[in-house]
Short mmCIF file of C-alpha atoms in Angstrom, two decimals:
data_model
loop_
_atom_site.label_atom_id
_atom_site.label_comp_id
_atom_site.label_asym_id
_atom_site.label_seq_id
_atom_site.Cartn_x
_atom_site.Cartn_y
_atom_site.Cartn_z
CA UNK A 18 0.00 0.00 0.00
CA UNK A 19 2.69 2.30 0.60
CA UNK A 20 5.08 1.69 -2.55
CA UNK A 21 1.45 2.31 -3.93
CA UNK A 22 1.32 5.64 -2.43
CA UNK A 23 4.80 6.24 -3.41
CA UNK A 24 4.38 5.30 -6.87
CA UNK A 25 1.34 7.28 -7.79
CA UNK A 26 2.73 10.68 -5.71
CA UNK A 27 5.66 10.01 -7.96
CA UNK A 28 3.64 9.83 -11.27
CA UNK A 29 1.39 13.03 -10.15
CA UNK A 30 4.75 14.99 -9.57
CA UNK A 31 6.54 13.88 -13.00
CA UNK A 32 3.61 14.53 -14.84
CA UNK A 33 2.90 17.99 -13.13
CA UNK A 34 6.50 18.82 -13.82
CA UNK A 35 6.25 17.50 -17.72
CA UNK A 36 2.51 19.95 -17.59
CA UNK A 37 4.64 23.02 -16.26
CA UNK A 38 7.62 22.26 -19.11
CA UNK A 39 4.93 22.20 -21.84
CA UNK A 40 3.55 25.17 -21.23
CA UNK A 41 6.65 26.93 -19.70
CA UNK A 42 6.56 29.98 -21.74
CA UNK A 43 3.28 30.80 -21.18
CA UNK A 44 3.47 30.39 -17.36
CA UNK A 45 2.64 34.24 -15.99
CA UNK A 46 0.13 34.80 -18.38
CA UNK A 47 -2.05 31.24 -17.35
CA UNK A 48 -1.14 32.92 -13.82
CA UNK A 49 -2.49 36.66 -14.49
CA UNK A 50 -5.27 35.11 -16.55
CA UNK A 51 -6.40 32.99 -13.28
CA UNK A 52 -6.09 35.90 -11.51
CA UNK A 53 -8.38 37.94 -13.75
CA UNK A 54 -11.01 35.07 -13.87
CA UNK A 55 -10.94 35.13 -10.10
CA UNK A 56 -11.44 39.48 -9.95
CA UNK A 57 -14.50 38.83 -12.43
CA UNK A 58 -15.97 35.12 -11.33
CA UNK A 59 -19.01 37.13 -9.46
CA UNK A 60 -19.66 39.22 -13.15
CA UNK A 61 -19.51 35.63 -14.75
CA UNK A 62 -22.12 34.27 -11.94
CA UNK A 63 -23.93 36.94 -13.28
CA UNK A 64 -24.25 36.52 -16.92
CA UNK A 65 -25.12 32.83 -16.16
CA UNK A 66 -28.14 33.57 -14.28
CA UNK A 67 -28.90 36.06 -17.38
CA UNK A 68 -28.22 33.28 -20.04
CA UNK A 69 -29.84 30.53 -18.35
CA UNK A 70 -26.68 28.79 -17.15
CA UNK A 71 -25.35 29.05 -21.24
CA UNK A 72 -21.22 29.11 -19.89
CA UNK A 73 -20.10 30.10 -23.01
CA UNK A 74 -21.91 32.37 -23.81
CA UNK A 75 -20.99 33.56 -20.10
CA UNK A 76 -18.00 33.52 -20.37
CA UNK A 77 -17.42 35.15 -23.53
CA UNK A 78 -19.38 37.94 -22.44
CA UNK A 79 -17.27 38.14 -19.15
CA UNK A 80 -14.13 38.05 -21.71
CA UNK A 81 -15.68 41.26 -23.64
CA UNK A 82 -16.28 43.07 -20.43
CA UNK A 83 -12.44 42.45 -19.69
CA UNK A 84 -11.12 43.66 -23.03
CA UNK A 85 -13.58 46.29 -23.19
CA UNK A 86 -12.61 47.43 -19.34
CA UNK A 87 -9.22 46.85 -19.48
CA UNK A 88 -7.60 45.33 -22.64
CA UNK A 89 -9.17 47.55 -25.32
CA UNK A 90 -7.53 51.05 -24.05
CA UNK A 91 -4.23 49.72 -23.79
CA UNK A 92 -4.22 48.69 -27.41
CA UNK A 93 -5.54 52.13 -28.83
CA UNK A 94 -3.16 53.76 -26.38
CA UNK A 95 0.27 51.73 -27.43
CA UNK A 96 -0.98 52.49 -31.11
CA UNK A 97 -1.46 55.87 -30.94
CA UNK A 98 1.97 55.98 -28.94
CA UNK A 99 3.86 53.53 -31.77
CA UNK A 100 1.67 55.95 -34.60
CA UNK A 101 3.02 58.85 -32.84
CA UNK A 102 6.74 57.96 -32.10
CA UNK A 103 7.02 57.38 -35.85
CA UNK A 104 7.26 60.78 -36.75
CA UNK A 105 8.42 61.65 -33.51
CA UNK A 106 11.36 64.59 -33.61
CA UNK A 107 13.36 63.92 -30.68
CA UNK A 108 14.89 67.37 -31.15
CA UNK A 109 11.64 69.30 -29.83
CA UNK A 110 12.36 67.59 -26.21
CA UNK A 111 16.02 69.26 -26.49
CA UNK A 112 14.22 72.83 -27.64
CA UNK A 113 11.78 72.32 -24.85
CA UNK A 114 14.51 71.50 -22.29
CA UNK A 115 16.47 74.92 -23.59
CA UNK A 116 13.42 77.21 -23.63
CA UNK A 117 13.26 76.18 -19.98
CA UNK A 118 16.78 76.89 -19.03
CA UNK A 119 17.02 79.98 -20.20
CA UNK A 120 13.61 81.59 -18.88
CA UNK A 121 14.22 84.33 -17.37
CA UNK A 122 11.65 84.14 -13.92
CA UNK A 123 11.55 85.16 -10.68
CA UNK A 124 10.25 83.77 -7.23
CA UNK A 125 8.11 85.70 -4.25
CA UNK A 126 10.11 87.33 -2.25
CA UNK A 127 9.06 84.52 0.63
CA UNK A 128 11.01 81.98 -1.79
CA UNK A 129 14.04 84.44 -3.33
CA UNK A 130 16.18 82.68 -1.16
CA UNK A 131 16.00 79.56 -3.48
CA UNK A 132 15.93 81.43 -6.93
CA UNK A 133 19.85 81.44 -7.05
CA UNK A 134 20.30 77.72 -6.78
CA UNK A 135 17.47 76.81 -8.55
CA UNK A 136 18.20 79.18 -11.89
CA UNK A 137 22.51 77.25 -11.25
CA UNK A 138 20.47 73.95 -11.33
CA UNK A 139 18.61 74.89 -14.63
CA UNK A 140 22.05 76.53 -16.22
CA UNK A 141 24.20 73.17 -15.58
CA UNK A 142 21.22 71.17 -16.80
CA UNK A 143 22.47 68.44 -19.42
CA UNK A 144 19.81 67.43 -22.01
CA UNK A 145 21.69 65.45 -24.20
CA UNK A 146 21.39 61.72 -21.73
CA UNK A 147 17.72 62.22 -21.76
CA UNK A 148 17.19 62.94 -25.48
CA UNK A 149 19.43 60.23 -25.93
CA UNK A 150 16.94 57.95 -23.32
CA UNK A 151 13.68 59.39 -25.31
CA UNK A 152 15.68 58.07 -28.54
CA UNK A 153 16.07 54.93 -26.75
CA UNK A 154 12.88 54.11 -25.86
CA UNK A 155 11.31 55.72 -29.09
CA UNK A 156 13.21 52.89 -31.29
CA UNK A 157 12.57 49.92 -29.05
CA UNK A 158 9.19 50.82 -28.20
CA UNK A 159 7.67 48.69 -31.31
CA UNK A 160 9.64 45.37 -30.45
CA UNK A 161 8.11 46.01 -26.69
CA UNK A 162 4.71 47.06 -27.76
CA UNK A 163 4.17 43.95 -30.38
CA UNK A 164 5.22 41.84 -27.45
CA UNK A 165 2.64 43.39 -24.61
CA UNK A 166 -0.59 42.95 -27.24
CA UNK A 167 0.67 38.98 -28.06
CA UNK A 168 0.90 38.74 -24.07
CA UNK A 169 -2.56 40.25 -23.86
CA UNK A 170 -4.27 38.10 -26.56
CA UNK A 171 -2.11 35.22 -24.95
CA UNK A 172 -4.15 36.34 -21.54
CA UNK A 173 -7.40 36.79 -23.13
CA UNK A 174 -7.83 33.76 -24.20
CA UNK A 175 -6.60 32.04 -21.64
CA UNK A 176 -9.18 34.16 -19.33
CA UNK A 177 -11.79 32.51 -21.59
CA UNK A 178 -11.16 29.12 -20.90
CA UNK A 179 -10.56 30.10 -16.84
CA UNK A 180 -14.67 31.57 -16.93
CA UNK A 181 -15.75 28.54 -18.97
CA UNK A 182 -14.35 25.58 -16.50
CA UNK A 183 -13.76 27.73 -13.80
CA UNK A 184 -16.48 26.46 -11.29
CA UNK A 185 -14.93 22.74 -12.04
CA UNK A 186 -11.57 23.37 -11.26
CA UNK A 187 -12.47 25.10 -8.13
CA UNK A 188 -14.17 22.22 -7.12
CA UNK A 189 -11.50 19.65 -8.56
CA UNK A 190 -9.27 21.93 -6.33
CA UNK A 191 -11.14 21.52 -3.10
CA UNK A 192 -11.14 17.77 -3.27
CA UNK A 193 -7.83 17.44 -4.31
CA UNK A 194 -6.23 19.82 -1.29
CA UNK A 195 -5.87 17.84 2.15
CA UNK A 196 -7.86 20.17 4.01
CA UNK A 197 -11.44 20.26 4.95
CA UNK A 198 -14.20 21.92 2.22
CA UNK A 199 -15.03 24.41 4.80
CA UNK A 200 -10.84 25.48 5.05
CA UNK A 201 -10.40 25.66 1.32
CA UNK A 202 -13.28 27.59 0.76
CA UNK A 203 -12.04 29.89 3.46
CA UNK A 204 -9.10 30.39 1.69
CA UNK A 205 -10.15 30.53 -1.96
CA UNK A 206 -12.73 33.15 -0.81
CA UNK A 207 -10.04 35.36 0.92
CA UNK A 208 -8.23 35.85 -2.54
CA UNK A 209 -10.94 35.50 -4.39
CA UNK A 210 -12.31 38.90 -2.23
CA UNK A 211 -8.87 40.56 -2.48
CA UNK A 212 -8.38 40.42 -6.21
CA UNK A 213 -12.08 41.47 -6.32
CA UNK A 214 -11.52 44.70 -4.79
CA UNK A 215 -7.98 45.40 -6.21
CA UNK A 216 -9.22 45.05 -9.46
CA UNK A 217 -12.51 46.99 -9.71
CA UNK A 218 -10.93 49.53 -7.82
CA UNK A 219 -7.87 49.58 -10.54
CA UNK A 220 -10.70 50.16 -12.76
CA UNK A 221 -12.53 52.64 -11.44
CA UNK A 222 -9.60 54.72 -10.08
CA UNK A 223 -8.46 54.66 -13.34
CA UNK A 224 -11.80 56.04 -15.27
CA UNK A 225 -12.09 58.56 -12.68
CA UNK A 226 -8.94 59.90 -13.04
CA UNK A 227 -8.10 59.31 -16.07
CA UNK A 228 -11.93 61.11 -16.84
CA UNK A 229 -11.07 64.43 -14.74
CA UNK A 230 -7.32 64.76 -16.71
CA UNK A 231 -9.42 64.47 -20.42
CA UNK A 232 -11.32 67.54 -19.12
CA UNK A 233 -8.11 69.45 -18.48
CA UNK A 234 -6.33 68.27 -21.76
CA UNK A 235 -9.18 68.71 -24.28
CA UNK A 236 -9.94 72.32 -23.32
CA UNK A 237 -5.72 73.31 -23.95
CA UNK A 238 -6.71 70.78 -28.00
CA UNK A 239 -5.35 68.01 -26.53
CA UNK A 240 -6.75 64.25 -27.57
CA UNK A 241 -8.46 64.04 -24.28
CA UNK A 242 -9.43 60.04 -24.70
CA UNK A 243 -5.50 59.45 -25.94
CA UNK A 244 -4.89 61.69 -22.91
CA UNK A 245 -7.13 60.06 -20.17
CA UNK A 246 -6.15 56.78 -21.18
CA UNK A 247 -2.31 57.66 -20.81
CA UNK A 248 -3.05 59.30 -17.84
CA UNK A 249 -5.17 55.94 -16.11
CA UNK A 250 -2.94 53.91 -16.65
CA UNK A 251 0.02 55.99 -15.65
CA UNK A 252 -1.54 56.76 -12.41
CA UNK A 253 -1.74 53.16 -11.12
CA UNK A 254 2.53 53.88 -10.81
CA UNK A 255 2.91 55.07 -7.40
CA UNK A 256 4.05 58.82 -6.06
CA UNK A 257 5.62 59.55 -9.55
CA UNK A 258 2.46 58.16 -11.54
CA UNK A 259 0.55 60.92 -12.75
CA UNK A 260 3.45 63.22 -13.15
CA UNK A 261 4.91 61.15 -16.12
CA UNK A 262 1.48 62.05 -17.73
CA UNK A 263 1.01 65.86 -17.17
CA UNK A 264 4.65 67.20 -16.54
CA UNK A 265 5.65 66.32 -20.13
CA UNK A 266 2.26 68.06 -21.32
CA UNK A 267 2.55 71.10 -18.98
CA UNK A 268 6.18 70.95 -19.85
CA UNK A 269 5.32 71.80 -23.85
CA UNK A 270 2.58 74.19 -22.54
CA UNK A 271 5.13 76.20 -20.83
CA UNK A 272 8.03 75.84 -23.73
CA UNK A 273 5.17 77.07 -26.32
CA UNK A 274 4.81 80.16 -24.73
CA UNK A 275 1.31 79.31 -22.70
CA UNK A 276 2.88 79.51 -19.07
CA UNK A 277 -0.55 80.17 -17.60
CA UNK A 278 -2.05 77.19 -19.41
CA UNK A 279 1.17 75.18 -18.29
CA UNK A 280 0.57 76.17 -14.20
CA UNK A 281 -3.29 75.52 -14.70
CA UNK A 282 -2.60 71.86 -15.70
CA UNK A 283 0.09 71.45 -13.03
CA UNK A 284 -2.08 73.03 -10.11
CA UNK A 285 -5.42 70.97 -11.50
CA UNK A 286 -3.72 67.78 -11.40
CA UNK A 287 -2.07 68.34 -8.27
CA UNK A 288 -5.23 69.49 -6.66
CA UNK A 289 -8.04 67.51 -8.11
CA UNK A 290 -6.44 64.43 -8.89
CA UNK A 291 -3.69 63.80 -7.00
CA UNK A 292 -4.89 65.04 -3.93
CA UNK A 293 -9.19 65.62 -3.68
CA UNK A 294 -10.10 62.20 -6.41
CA UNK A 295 -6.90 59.91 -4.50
CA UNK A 296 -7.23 61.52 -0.72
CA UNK A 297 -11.14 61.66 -0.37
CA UNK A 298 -12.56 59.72 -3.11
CA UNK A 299 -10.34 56.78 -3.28
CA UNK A 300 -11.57 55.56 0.12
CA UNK A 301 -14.79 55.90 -1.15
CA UNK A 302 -14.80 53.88 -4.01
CA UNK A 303 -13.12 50.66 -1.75
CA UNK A 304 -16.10 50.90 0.32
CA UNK A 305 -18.23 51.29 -2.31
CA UNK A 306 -17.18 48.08 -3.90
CA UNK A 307 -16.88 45.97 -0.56
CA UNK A 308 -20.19 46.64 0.09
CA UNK A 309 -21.88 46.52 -3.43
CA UNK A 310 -19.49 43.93 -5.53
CA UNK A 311 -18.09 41.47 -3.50
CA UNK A 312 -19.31 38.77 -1.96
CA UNK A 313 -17.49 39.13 1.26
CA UNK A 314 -15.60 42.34 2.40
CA UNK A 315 -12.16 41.99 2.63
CA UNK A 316 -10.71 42.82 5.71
CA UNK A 317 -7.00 43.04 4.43
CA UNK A 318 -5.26 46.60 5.36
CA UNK A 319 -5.54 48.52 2.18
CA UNK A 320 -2.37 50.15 3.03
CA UNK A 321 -0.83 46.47 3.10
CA UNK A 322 -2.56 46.22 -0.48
CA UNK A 323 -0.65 49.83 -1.66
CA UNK A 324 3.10 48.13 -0.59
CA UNK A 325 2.05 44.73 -2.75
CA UNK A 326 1.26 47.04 -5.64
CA UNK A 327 4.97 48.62 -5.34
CA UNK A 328 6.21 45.39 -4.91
CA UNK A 329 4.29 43.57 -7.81
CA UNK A 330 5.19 46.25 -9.96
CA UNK A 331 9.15 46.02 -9.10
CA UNK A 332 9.41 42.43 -9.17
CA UNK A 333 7.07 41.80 -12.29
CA UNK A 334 6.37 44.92 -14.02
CA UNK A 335 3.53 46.10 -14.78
CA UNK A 336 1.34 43.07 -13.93
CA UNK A 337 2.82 43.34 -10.64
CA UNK A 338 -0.09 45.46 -9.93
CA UNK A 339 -2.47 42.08 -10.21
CA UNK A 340 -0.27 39.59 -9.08
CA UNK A 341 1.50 41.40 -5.57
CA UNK A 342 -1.72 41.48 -3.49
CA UNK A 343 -2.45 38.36 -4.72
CA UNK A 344 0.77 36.68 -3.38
CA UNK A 345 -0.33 38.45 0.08
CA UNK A 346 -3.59 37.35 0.43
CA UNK A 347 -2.48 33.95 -0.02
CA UNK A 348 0.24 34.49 2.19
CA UNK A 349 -2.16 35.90 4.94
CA UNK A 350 -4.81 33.18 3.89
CA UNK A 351 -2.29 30.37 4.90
CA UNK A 352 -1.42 32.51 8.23
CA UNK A 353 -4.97 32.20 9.00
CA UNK A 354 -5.44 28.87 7.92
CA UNK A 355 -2.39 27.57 9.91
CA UNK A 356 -2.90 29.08 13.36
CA UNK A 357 -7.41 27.69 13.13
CA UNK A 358 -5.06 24.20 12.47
CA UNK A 359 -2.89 24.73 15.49
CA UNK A 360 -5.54 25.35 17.17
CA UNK A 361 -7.73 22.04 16.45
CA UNK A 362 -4.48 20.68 17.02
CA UNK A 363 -3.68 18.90 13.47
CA UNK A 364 0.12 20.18 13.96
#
């Protein structure tokens, strides 16, 4: 019975590791994809009860919302930014960098004191590394863009099949883990809940802000969807986020001769984004989707969630923002888990 045991652990293991081998290079993306599937299972419970339990019709539906949500502004934004960098002249970032150093300004008399060392900053100034970084970035941003969209197609479809047999493998899942039904649930809920909330606030964060910088942009002629989008994603980038999408426009503002225009968008972003829509609203919106779109509120700290972001997005890029608060919630999940076991006494 035991060379049994032995033997068919064995066989699970070899052909687990011969599974993982096969599919090797498309690891992370099967892993953000069951990630995804578990932020939107509750919208997929959904569209079953509205298609009569049809799951694939459920589940492509739940696949639209995600490309329409999600997948669909990236792709018009990393076109219009590959369109754009075509006929790109880096030379107008060197002009704009100029124009600044040699404006002539002055400071309030409360802040004279710093107008010496800031206008000896501004003269010693060296453009030419980051015209050279823009030139950089500008010729290898095709070869990165071409791979992102293959990634996300790779992850859409995979999403797809996650909604389709999703409910079986959670419950293939819970009979194959040595743990009670009632512990697995418990712990499939927890991250289930987490990724939930991260997500739909991602989302919604994102439209918000990304909705209040198009107002700011289109009235100075700017694209203000192009803009919006940029600005969306850009913001889920901690501290610096949303200054890599309006410095470089209030930058050009400023260089064309609009300084007024240039401190508007500065002061407007600052104000009513950074600090009024993240500060007050932000809050809001978490509470509004623990109480309205998840099943369970999550009780993990969201300041916890905020450090997994930074973390996901250092160790992985920029799915790092999906895939760090998932690692904690299992983490915390099998905290949890372990001490109720300790405390029946099973270790």
């Amino acid at each position: 019975m035991t060379s049994s045991k032995i033997f068919v652990g064995f066989f699970v293991c070899f052909t687990l590791a011969l599974l993982l081998y096969l599919f090797r290079p498309f690891l992370l993306n099967i892993f953000i994809a069951a990630l995804l599937g578990v932020a939107l299972s509750n919208v997929n419970v959904k569209f079953l009860t509205i298609t009569k339990g049809q799951k694939k019709l459920s589940a492509a539906l739940t696949t639209v919302v995600l490309f329409l949500l999600f997948i669909a502004p990236l792709f018009y934004a990393i076109t219009s930014l590959v369109t754009y960098l075509a006929t790109f002249n880096p030379e107008s970032v060197n002009e704009t960098i100029e124009y600044i150093k040699h404006y002539q300004f002055s400071l309030p008399d409360a802040m004279s004191f710093l107008e010496p060392n800031l206008k000896e900053f501004l003269s010693d100034f060296d453009p030419k590394p980051l015209v050279t970084k823009v030139l950089e970035y500008a010729t290898n941003i095709g070869k990165m863009s071409f791979k992102f969209i293959s990634d996300l197609l790779v992850i859409l479809i995979f999403f797809f099949f996650v909604e389709l047999y999703g409910s079986e493998l959670v419950c293939y899942l819970k009979n194959t883990l040595p743990l009670s039904k009632d512990d697995s649930q418990s712990i499939l809920s927890e991250v289930a809940n987490v990724m939930s909330v991260v997500f739909y606030s991602i989302i919604i964060n994102m439209i918000l802000q990304g909705f209040l910088f198009a107002i700011i942009t289109m009235i100075y002629g700017y694209d203000g969807f192009l803009t919006g989008i940029l600005y969306g994603f850009a913001s889920l980038i901690p501290v610096i986020g949303g200054m890599l999408a309006w410095g470089p426009i209030s930058a050009h503002e400023f260089a064309s001769g609009n300084t007024g225009g240039a401190i508007v968008i500065a002061l407007y972003t600052i104000i009513m984004i950074s600090i009024i829509a993240d500060t007050f609203l932000k809050p809001l919106v978490i509470k509004f989707i623990n109480s309205k779109l998840v099943t369970k509120p999550t009780n993990l700290n969201e300041l916890l969630i905020f450090f997994a972001m930074i973390a996901g997005i250092a160790t992985f890029g920029f799915w790092g923002i999906i895939i760090g608060p998932a690692i904690i919630a299992f983490f915390i999940s099998t905290i949890k888990l372990y001490v109720l076991l300790r405390e029946r006494q099973i270790f």
